[in-house]
Coordinates of C-alpha atoms and ligand atoms in Angstrom, one line a residue:
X1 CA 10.8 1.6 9.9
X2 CA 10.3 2.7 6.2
X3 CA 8.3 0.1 4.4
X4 CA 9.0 0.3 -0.1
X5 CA 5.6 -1.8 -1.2
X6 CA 5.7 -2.8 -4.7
X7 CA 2.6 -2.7 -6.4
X8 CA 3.0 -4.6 -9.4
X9 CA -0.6 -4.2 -10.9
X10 CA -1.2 -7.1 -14.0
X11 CA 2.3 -7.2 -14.5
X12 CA 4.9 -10.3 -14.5
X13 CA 3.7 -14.0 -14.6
X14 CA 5.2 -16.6 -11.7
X15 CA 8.3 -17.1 -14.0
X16 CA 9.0 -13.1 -14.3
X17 CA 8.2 -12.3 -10.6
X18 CA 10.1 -14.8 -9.2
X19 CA 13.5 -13.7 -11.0
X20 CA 12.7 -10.2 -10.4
X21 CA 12.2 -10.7 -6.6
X22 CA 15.3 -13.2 -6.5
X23 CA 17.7 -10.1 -8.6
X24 CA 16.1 -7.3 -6.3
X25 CA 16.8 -9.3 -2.8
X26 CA 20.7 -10.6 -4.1
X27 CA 21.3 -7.1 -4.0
X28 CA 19.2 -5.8 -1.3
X29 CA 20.5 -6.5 2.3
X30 CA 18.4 -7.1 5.6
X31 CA 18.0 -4.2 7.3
X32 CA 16.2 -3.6 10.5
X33 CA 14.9 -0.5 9.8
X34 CA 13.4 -1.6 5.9
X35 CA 10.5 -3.7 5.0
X36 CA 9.8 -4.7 1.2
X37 CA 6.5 -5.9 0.2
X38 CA 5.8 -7.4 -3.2
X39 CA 2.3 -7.5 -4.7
X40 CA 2.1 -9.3 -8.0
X41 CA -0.9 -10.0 -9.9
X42 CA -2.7 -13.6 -7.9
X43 CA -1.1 -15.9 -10.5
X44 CA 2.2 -15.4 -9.2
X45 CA 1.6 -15.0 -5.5
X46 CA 2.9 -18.4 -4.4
X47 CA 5.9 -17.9 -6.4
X48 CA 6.9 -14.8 -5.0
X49 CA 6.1 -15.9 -1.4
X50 CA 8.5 -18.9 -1.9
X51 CA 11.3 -16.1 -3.0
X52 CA 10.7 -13.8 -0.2
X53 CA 10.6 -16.9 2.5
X54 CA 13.7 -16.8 5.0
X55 CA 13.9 -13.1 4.7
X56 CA 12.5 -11.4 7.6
X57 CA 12.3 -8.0 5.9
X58 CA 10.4 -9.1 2.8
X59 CA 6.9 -10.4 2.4
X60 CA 3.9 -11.2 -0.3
X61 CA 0.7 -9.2 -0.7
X62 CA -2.1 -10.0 -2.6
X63 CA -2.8 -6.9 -5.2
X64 CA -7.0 -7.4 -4.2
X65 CA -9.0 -10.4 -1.9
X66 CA -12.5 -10.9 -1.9
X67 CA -14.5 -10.6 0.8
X68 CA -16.4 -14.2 1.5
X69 CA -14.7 -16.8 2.6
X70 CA -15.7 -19.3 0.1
X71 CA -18.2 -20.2 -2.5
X72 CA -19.3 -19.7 -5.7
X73 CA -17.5 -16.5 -7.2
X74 CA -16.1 -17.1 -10.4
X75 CA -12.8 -15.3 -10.9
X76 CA -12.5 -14.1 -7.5
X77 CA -9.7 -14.8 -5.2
X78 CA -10.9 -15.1 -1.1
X79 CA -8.5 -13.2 1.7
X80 CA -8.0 -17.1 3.1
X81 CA -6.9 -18.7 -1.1
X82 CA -4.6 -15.6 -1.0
X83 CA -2.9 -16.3 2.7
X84 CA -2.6 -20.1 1.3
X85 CA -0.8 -19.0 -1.6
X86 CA 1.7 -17.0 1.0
X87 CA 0.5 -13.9 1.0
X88 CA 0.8 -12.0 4.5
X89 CA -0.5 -8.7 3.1
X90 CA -3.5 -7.2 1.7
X91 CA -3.8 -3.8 -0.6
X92 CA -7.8 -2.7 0.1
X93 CA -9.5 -0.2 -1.7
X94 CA -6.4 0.8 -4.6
X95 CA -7.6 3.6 -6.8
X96 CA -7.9 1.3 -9.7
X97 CA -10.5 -1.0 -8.0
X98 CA -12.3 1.6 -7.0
X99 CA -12.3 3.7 -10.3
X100 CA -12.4 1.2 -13.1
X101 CA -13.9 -1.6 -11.4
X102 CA -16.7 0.7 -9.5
X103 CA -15.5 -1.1 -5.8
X104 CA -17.2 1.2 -3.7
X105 CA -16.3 2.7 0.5
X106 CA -18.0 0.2 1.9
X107 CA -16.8 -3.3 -0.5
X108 CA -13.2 -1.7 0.9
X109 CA -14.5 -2.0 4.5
X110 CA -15.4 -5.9 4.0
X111 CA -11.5 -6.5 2.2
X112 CA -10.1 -4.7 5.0
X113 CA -12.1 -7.3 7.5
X114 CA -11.7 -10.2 5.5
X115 CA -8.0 -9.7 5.2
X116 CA -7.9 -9.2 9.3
X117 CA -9.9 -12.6 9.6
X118 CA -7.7 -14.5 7.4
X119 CA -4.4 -12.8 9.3
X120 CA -3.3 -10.5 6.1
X121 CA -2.4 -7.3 7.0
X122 CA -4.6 -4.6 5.1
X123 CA -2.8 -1.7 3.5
X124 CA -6.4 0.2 3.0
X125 CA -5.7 2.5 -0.3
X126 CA -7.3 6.2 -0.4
X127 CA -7.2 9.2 -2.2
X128 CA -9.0 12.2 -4.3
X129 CA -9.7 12.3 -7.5
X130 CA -8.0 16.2 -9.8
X131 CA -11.6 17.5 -9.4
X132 CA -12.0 16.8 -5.7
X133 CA -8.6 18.2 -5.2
X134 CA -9.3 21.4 -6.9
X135 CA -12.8 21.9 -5.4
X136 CA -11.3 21.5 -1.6
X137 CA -12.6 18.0 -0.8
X138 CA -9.5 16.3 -0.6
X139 CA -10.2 15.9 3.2
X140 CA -13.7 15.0 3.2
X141 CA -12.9 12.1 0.6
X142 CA -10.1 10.8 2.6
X143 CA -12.2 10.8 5.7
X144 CA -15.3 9.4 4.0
X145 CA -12.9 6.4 2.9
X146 CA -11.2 5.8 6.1
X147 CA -14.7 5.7 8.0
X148 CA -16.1 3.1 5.5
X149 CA -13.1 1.1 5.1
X150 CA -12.1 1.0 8.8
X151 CA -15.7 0.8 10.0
X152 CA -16.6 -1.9 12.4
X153 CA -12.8 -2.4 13.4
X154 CA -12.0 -1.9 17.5
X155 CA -8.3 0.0 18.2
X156 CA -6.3 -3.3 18.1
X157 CA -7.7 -4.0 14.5
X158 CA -7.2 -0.5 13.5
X159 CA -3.5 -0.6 15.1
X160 CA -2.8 -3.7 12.7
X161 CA -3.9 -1.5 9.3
X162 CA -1.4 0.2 7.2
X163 CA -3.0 3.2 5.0
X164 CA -1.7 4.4 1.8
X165 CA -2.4 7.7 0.6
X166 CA -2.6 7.9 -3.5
X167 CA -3.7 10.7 -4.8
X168 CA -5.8 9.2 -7.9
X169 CA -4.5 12.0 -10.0
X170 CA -0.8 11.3 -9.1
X171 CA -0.9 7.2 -10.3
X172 CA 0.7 6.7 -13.0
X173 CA 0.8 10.0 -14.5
X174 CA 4.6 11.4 -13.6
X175 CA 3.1 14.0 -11.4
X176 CA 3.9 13.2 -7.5
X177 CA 2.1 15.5 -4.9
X178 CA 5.3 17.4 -3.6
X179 CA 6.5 16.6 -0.3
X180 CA 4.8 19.5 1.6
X181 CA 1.1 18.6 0.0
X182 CA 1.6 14.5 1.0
X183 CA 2.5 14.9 4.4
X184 CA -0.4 17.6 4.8
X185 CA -2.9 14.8 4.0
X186 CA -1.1 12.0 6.3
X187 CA -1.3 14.4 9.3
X188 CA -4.9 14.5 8.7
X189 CA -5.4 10.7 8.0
X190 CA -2.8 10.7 11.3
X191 CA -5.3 12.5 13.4
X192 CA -8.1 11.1 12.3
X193 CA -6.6 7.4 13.4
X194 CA -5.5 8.9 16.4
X195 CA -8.7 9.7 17.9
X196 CA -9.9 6.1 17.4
X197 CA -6.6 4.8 18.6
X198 CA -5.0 4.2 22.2
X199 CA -2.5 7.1 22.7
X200 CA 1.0 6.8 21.2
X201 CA 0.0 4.3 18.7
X202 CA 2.0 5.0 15.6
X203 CA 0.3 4.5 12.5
X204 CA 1.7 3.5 9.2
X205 CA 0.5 5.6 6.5
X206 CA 2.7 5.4 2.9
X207 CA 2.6 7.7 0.1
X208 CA 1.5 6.4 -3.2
X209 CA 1.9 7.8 -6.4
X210 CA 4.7 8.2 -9.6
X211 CA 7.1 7.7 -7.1
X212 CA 10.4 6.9 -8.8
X213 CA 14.4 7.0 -7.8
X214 CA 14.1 10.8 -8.3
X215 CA 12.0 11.8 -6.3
X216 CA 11.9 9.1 -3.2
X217 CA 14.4 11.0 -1.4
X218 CA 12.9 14.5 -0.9
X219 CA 9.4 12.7 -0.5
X220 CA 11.0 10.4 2.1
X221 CA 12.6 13.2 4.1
X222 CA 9.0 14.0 5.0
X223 CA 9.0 12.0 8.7
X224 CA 5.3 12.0 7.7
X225 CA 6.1 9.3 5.4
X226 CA 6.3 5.8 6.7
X227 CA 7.2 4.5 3.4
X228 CA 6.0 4.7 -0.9
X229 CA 3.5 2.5 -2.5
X230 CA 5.1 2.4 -5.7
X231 CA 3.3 1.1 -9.6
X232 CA 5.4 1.8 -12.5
X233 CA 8.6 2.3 -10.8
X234 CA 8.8 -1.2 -9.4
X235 CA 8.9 -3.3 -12.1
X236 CA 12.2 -3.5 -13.0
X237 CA 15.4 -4.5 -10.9
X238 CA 17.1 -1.3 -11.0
X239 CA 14.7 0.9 -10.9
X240 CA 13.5 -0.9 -7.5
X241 CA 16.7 -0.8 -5.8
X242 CA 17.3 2.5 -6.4
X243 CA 14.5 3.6 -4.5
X244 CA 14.6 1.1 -1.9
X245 CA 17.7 2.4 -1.3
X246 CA 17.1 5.9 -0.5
X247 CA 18.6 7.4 2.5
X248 CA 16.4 9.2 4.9
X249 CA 17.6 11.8 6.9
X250 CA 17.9 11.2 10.8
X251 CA 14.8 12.2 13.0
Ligands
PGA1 P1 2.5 4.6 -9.9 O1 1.4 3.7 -9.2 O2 3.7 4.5 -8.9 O3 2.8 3.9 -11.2 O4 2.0 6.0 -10.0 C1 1.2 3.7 -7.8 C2 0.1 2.8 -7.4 O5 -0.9 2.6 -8.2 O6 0.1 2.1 -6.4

């Protein structure tokens, strides 16, 4: 299963999302082996979900949730508002919350368990910033992030999270890690699940980060890869079905 995740950041209103979602899946058959998720900004959640309904291999995320349950938060948008709106999926943690809205490990571990509780699946975001990467911590940042926003779950919880890796220096900037350096870094996020994780479960771990129609194929033939979390590249039709269509190369 390769899962293409559209992250549409504050981009396209209800009216824009929905005829973007409605072109993309005319032209986009079922397949059993592809999943397509759609996160647009809150405000057009409901209007997406009602696209994507009666496809089995498409579904709504919300972009961010908060984590209580109710109450007096102005401006925030609750795991349970989101899963009302339609939303079956949860990004956790993206590089922009954390960076220029100062979300820190653990606020990610409380999305990640208020999106369980209200039945969203998480996709818990993580990544190094240039300087961490150049100074060798890539691994100790990914790790840290993993432990805070996974802590508390048991295995069955931790089976139901999908991870993305985005290297912070990769998003939005035209500059993809190659294939070789991705899949290094999901082979540790790999193991590190692994050990908290009945054997054989298979994690989902994405790659996130100026992926485009270019280079989705040789980043794809990385088995590593269970799929692209993909910004910029997703906002338009064409763009979008060209990489949701990219072959992969049999295991
Ligand atoms: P990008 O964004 O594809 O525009 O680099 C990826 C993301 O932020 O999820």
């Amino acid at each position: 299963m390769t899962i293409f995740a559209a992250n549409w950041k504050m981009h396209h209103g209800p009216a824009g999302a929905r005829e973007l979602v409605r072109s993309v899946l005319a032209r986009v058959r079922p397949r059993e082996d592809r999943k397509l998720l759609f996160f647009p900004p809150a405000v057009s959640l409901a209007a997406v979900a009602e696209e994507v309904k009666g496809r089995h291999d498409a579904a709504a995320g919300a972009q961010n949730v908060y984590w209580e349950p109710k109450g007096a938060y102005t401006g925030e948008v609750s795991a349970a508002l989101a899963a009302e709106a339609g939303a079956t999926w949860a990004l956790a943690g993206h590089s922009e919350r954390r960076h220029k809205f100062g979300e820190t490990d653990e606020e990610t571990g409380k999305k990640v368990r208020a999106a369980l509780a209200a039945n969203l699946a998480p996709m818990l975001c993580v990544g190094e910033k240039l300087d961490e990467r150049e100074t060798g911590r890539t691994e100790g940042v990914v790790v840290r992030q993993l432990a805070a926003g996974l802590d508390g779950l048991d295995s069955g919880a931790l089976g139901r999270v999908t991870i993305a890796y985005e290297p912070v220096w990769a998003i939005g900037t035209g500059v993809n890690a190659t294939p070789r350096d991705a899949a290094a870094v999901h082979r540790t996020i790999r193991r590190w699940l692994s050990e908290r994780s009945p054997a054989g479960t298979r994690h989902r771990i994405l790659y996130g980060g100026s992926v485009s129609a270019a280079n989705a194929e040789s980043l794809l033939a990385e088995h590593e890869l269970d799929g692209v979390l993909v910004g910029g590249a997703s906002l338009d039709a064409e763009s979008w079905i060209g990489i949701v269509s990219t072959p992969r190369p049999e295991r």
